Amino acid sequence: MALLEAHNLTKHFGGLAAVHRVDLTVHDGEIVGLIGPNGAGKTTCFNLLSGFLPPTDGTITFAGAPTLGLKPYEMVARGLVRTFQQTTLFQEMTVLQNVLMGLHQHSRRGLGRVLASWRAFPPDEMARCHEVLAFTGLTAMSEQLAKSLPHGHQRTLGIAMALAVRPRLLMLDEPVTGMNLDESLRVMQLVKTIRDRGTTILLVEHNMRAVMGTCERILVLNFGQKLAEGTPAEVASNPDVIAAYLGPGVSHA
Ligand SMILES: Nc1ncnc2c1ncn2[C@@H]1O[C@H](COP(=O)(O)OP(=O)(O)O)[C@@H](O)[C@H]1O
Ligand SMILES: [Mg+2]
């Protein structure tokens, strides 16, 4: 079943067609990659799909219902959660507190209200946060301030915050950028485990090894338009993709 479906998705910034007439489908249980050169429109697509920007044109359906006009927190309430290309943690809070903030990202309570009731979080919410921390390997750091974590763990904490609400669709914007090889392999394994536990994944990533080794289907954007779509092997051998993006010698192994 199609979980997320966009038709004719378009976003113009003045004269710039950042996203132009893109059709995109993500089925339940898939790991789909969205790739393309810098400026291709990947993050703009994420912003449109997650309610952070209104499209200039086109339709988006999530879990069978149109999403036009829904705010990001309303998308979260429906089960669509995205992370950001730039790490957006609450730097002065602990790791555990960050996950609690993630758990409340769809509530309309402002940050101040969440903080005011800090000591009063119900046991089931605390249990959920500890479960997410254990799952993402952050338990040992739960009382550390977010700002004190190494980069790789900060990025993982961003994923943990998104997972707190048990999303149906998790959209990750460059989750392994800036990580060393070990860290990025660990995060890509985490992505597979998240999917195996029932969360569908849409992933933007520059690291080709990560994308090719993790995604079942890949969509390539170039200058805001869809250039190709297919399995990693199909995309990696597509002459248009090689010319625009991959260059010779990139293997999908
Ligand atoms: N808020 C904005 N206002 C104006 N132009 C934007 C805005 N966001 C993105 N762009 C432009 O849209 C194009 C696509 O950007 P982006 O979606 O960030 O690409 P990618 O994530 O693929 O690198 C770029 O040319 C970028 O400069
Ligand atoms: Mg981007």
Coordinates of N, CA, C and O in Angstrom, one line a residue, residues 98-199:
N98 N 16.0 15.6 25.8 CA 15.8 15.8 24.4 C 14.8 14.8 23.9 O 14.0 15.1 23.0
V99 N 14.9 13.6 24.3 CA 14.0 12.5 23.8 C 12.6 12.8 24.3 O 11.6 12.7 23.6
L100 N 12.5 13.4 25.5 CA 11.2 13.8 26.0 C 10.6 14.9 25.2 O 9.4 14.9 24.9
M101 N 11.5 15.8 24.8 CA 11.0 16.9 23.9 C 10.5 16.3 22.5 O 9.5 16.7 22.0
G102 N 11.3 15.3 22.1 CA 10.8 14.6 20.9 C 9.5 14.0 21.0 O 8.6 14.0 20.1
L103 N 9.2 13.4 22.2 CA 7.9 12.8 22.5 C 6.8 13.8 22.4 O 5.7 13.4 22.1
H104 N 7.1 15.0 22.7 CA 6.1 16.1 22.8 C 6.1 17.0 21.6 O 5.4 18.0 21.6
Q105 N 6.8 16.6 20.5 CA 6.9 17.5 19.4 C 5.5 17.7 18.7 O 5.3 18.7 18.0
H106 N 4.6 16.8 18.9 CA 3.3 17.0 18.2 C 2.2 17.6 19.2 O 1.1 17.9 18.8
S107 N 2.6 17.7 20.5 CA 1.6 18.3 21.3 C 1.7 19.8 21.1 O 2.7 20.4 20.7
R108 N 0.6 20.5 21.3 CA 0.5 21.9 21.0 C 1.1 22.7 22.2 O 1.2 23.9 22.1
R109 N 1.4 22.0 23.3 CA 2.1 22.7 24.4 C 3.4 23.2 23.9 O 4.2 22.6 23.3
G110 N 3.7 24.5 24.3 CA 5.0 25.1 23.9 C 6.1 24.5 24.7 O 5.8 23.7 25.7
L111 N 7.3 24.8 24.3 CA 8.5 24.4 25.0 C 8.4 24.7 26.5 O 8.7 23.8 27.4
G112 N 7.9 25.9 26.9 CA 7.9 26.3 28.3 C 7.0 25.4 29.1 O 7.3 25.1 30.2
R113 N 5.8 25.1 28.5 CA 4.9 24.2 29.2 C 5.5 22.8 29.5 O 5.3 22.2 30.5
V114 N 6.2 22.3 28.5 CA 6.8 21.0 28.6 C 7.8 21.0 29.7 O 7.8 20.2 30.6
L115 N 8.6 22.1 29.7 CA 9.7 22.2 30.8 C 9.1 22.4 32.1 O 9.6 21.9 33.1
A116 N 8.0 23.2 32.2 CA 7.4 23.5 33.5 C 6.9 22.2 34.2 O 6.9 22.1 35.4
S117 N 6.5 21.2 33.4 CA 5.9 20.0 34.0 C 7.0 18.9 34.0 O 6.7 17.7 34.0
W118 N 8.2 19.3 34.0 CA 9.3 18.4 33.8 C 9.3 17.2 34.7 O 9.5 16.1 34.3
R119 N 9.0 17.5 36.0 CA 9.0 16.4 37.0 C 7.8 15.5 36.9 O 7.7 14.5 37.6
A120 N 6.8 16.0 36.1 CA 5.5 15.3 36.2 C 5.2 14.4 35.0 O 4.1 14.1 34.7
F121 N 6.3 14.0 34.3 CA 6.0 13.2 33.1 C 5.5 11.8 33.6 O 6.1 11.2 34.5
P122 N 4.5 11.3 33.0 CA 3.9 10.0 33.4 C 5.0 8.9 33.2 O 5.8 9.0 32.3
P123 N 4.9 7.9 34.0 CA 5.8 6.8 33.9 C 5.9 6.1 32.6 O 7.0 5.7 32.1
D124 N 4.8 6.1 31.9 CA 4.8 5.4 30.5 C 5.6 6.2 29.6 O 6.3 5.7 28.7
E125 N 5.6 7.6 29.7 CA 6.4 8.4 28.8 C 7.9 8.2 29.1 O 8.7 8.2 28.2
M126 N 8.2 8.2 30.4 CA 9.6 8.0 30.8 C 10.1 6.6 30.2 O 11.2 6.5 29.7
A127 N 9.2 5.6 30.4 CA 9.6 4.3 29.9 C 9.8 4.3 28.4 O 10.8 3.7 27.9
R128 N 9.0 5.0 27.7 CA 9.1 5.1 26.3 C 10.5 5.7 25.9 O 11.2 5.2 25.0
C129 N 10.8 6.8 26.6 CA 12.1 7.4 26.3 C 13.3 6.5 26.6 O 14.3 6.5 25.8
H130 N 13.2 5.8 27.7 CA 14.3 4.9 28.0 C 14.5 3.8 27.0 O 15.5 3.3 26.7
E131 N 13.3 3.3 26.6 CA 13.3 2.3 25.5 C 14.0 2.8 24.3 O 14.8 2.1 23.6
V132 N 13.7 4.0 23.9 CA 14.3 4.6 22.7 C 15.8 4.8 22.8 O 16.6 4.5 21.9
L133 N 16.2 5.2 24.0 CA 17.6 5.4 24.3 C 18.3 4.1 24.2 O 19.4 4.0 23.7
A134 N 17.7 3.1 24.8 CA 18.4 1.7 24.7 C 18.5 1.3 23.3 O 19.5 0.8 22.8
F135 N 17.4 1.4 22.5 CA 17.4 1.0 21.1 C 18.4 1.7 20.3 O 19.0 1.1 19.4
T136 N 18.6 3.0 20.6 CA 19.6 3.7 19.7 C 21.0 3.7 20.3 O 21.9 4.4 19.8
G137 N 21.2 3.0 21.4 CA 22.5 2.9 22.0 C 23.0 4.1 22.8 O 24.2 4.4 22.9
L138 N 22.0 4.9 23.3 CA 22.4 6.2 24.0 C 22.2 6.1 25.5 O 22.4 7.1 26.2
T139 N 21.8 4.9 26.0 CA 21.5 4.9 27.5 C 22.6 5.4 28.4 O 22.4 6.1 29.3
A140 N 23.9 5.0 28.0 CA 25.0 5.4 28.9 C 25.2 6.9 29.0 O 25.8 7.4 29.9
M141 N 24.6 7.6 28.0 CA 24.8 9.1 27.9 C 23.5 9.8 28.3 O 23.5 11.1 28.1
S142 N 22.5 9.2 28.9 CA 21.2 9.8 29.0 C 21.3 11.0 29.9 O 20.4 11.9 29.7
E143 N 22.2 11.1 30.8 CA 22.2 12.3 31.7 C 23.2 13.3 31.3 O 23.4 14.4 31.9
Q144 N 23.9 13.1 30.2 CA 24.8 14.1 29.7 C 24.1 15.2 28.9 O 23.1 15.0 28.3
L145 N 24.7 16.4 28.9 CA 24.1 17.5 28.1 C 24.3 17.2 26.6 O 25.4 16.6 26.2
A146 N 23.3 17.5 25.8 CA 23.4 17.2 24.4 C 24.7 17.8 23.8 O 25.3 17.2 22.9
K147 N 25.0 19.0 24.2 CA 26.1 19.7 23.6 C 27.5 19.0 23.8 O 28.4 19.2 23.1
S148 N 27.5 18.1 24.8 CA 28.8 17.4 25.2 C 29.0 16.2 24.3 O 30.0 15.6 24.4
L149 N 28.0 15.8 23.6 CA 28.1 14.5 22.8 C 29.0 14.7 21.6 O 28.9 15.8 20.9
P150 N 29.7 13.7 21.2 CA 30.4 13.8 19.9 C 29.4 13.8 18.7 O 28.2 13.4 18.9
H151 N 29.8 14.3 17.6 CA 28.9 14.6 16.5 C 28.0 13.4 16.1 O 26.8 13.5 15.9
G152 N 28.6 12.2 16.0 CA 27.9 11.0 15.6 C 26.7 10.7 16.6 O 25.6 10.4 16.1
H153 N 27.0 10.9 17.9 CA 25.9 10.6 18.8 C 24.9 11.7 18.8 O 23.7 11.5 19.1
Q154 N 25.3 12.9 18.5 CA 24.3 14.0 18.4 C 23.3 13.7 17.2 O 22.1 13.9 17.4
R155 N 23.9 13.2 16.1 CA 23.0 12.9 15.0 C 22.1 11.7 15.4 O 20.9 11.7 15.0
T156 N 22.6 10.8 16.1 CA 21.8 9.6 16.5 C 20.7 10.1 17.5 O 19.6 9.6 17.4
L157 N 21.0 11.1 18.3 CA 20.0 11.6 19.3 C 18.9 12.3 18.5 O 17.7 12.1 18.8
G158 N 19.2 12.9 17.4 CA 18.2 13.5 16.5 C 17.2 12.4 16.0 O 16.0 12.6 16.0
I159 N 17.7 11.2 15.7 CA 16.9 10.1 15.3 C 16.1 9.6 16.4 O 14.9 9.3 16.3
A160 N 16.7 9.5 17.6 CA 16.0 9.0 18.8 C 14.8 9.9 19.1 O 13.7 9.5 19.5
M161 N 15.0 11.3 19.0 CA 13.9 12.2 19.3 C 12.7 11.9 18.3 O 11.6 12.0 18.7
A162 N 13.1 11.6 17.1 CA 12.0 11.4 16.1 C 11.3 10.1 16.4 O 10.1 9.9 16.2
L163 N 12.0 9.1 16.9 CA 11.5 7.8 17.1 C 10.5 7.7 18.3 O 9.7 6.8 18.4
A164 N 10.7 8.7 19.2 CA 9.9 8.7 20.5 C 8.4 8.6 20.2 O 7.7 7.9 21.0
V165 N 7.9 9.1 19.1 CA 6.5 9.1 18.9 C 6.1 7.9 18.0 O 4.9 7.8 17.6
R166 N 7.0 6.9 17.9 CA 6.6 5.8 17.1 C 6.0 6.1 15.7 O 4.9 5.8 15.4
P167 N 6.8 6.8 14.8 CA 6.3 7.2 13.6 C 6.0 6.0 12.6 O 6.6 5.0 12.7
R168 N 5.0 6.3 11.7 CA 4.8 5.3 10.7 C 5.8 5.5 9.6 O 6.2 4.6 8.9
L169 N 6.1 6.8 9.3 CA 7.1 7.1 8.3 C 8.2 8.0 8.9 O 7.8 9.1 9.5
L170 N 9.4 7.6 8.8 CA 10.5 8.4 9.3 C 11.3 8.9 8.2 O 11.8 8.2 7.3
M171 N 11.4 10.3 8.1 CA 12.2 10.9 7.0 C 13.5 11.5 7.5 O 13.5 12.3 8.4
L172 N 14.6 11.0 7.0 CA 15.9 11.3 7.5 C 16.7 12.1 6.5 O 16.9 11.7 5.4
D173 N 17.1 13.4 6.9 CA 17.8 14.2 5.9 C 19.3 14.2 6.3 O 19.7 14.8 7.2
E174 N 20.0 13.4 5.4 CA 21.5 13.3 5.6 C 21.9 12.8 7.0 O 22.7 13.5 7.6
P175 N 21.4 11.6 7.4 CA 21.7 11.2 8.8 C 23.1 10.8 9.0 O 23.5 10.9 10.2
V176 N 23.9 10.5 8.0 CA 25.3 10.1 8.4 C 26.3 11.1 7.9 O 27.5 10.8 8.0
T177 N 25.9 12.2 7.4 CA 26.9 13.2 6.9 C 27.8 13.7 8.1 O 27.3 13.9 9.2
G178 N 29.1 13.7 7.8 CA 30.0 14.1 8.9 C 30.4 13.0 9.8 O 31.2 13.2 10.7
M179 N 29.9 11.8 9.6 CA 30.3 10.7 10.5 C 31.4 9.9 9.9 O 31.6 9.9 8.6
N180 N 32.2 9.3 10.7 CA 33.2 8.4 10.2 C 32.6 7.1 9.8 O 31.4 6.9 10.0
L181 N 33.4 6.2 9.1 CA 32.8 5.0 8.5 C 32.1 4.1 9.6 O 31.0 3.7 9.3
D182 N 32.7 3.9 10.7 CA 32.1 3.1 11.8 C 30.8 3.6 12.2 O 29.8 2.9 12.3
E183 N 30.8 4.9 12.5 CA 29.5 5.6 12.9 C 28.4 5.4 11.8 O 27.3 5.1 12.1
S184 N 28.8 5.7 10.6 CA 27.8 5.7 9.5 C 27.3 4.3 9.3 O 26.1 4.1 9.1
L185 N 28.1 3.3 9.4 CA 27.6 1.9 9.3 C 26.7 1.5 10.4 O 25.7 0.9 10.2
R186 N 27.0 2.0 11.6 CA 26.1 1.8 12.8 C 24.7 2.4 12.5 O 23.7 1.8 12.8
V187 N 24.8 3.6 12.1 CA 23.5 4.3 11.9 C 22.7 3.7 10.7 O 21.5 3.5 10.8
M188 N 23.3 3.2 9.7 CA 22.6 2.6 8.6 C 22.0 1.3 9.0 O 20.9 0.9 8.6
Q189 N 22.7 0.6 9.9 CA 22.2 -0.6 10.5 C 21.0 -0.3 11.4 O 20.0 -1.0 11.3
L190 N 21.1 0.8 12.1 CA 20.0 1.2 12.9 C 18.7 1.5 12.0 O 17.6 1.1 12.4
V191 N 19.0 2.1 10.9 CA 17.9 2.5 10.0 C 17.2 1.2 9.5 O 15.9 1.1 9.5
K192 N 18.0 0.2 9.2 CA 17.4 -1.1 8.8 C 16.5 -1.7 9.9 O 15.5 -2.3 9.7
T193 N 17.1 -1.7 11.1 CA 16.4 -2.2 12.3 C 15.1 -1.5 12.5 O 14.0 -2.1 12.9
I194 N 15.1 -0.1 12.4 CA 13.9 0.7 12.6 C 12.8 0.2 11.6 O 11.7 0.0 11.9
R195 N 13.2 0.0 10.3 CA 12.3 -0.5 9.3 C 11.8 -1.9 9.7 O 10.6 -2.2 9.6
D196 N 12.7 -2.8 10.1 CA 12.3 -4.1 10.4 C 11.2 -4.2 11.6 O 10.5 -5.1 11.7
R197 N 11.3 -3.1 12.4 CA 10.3 -3.0 13.5 C 9.0 -2.3 13.0 O 8.2 -2.0 13.9
G198 N 8.9 -2.0 11.8 CA 7.6 -1.5 11.3 C 7.5 -0.1 10.8 O 6.4 0.4 10.5
T199 N 8.6 0.7 10.9 CA 8.6 2.1 10.5 C 9.1 2.2 9.0 O 10.2 1.7 8.8

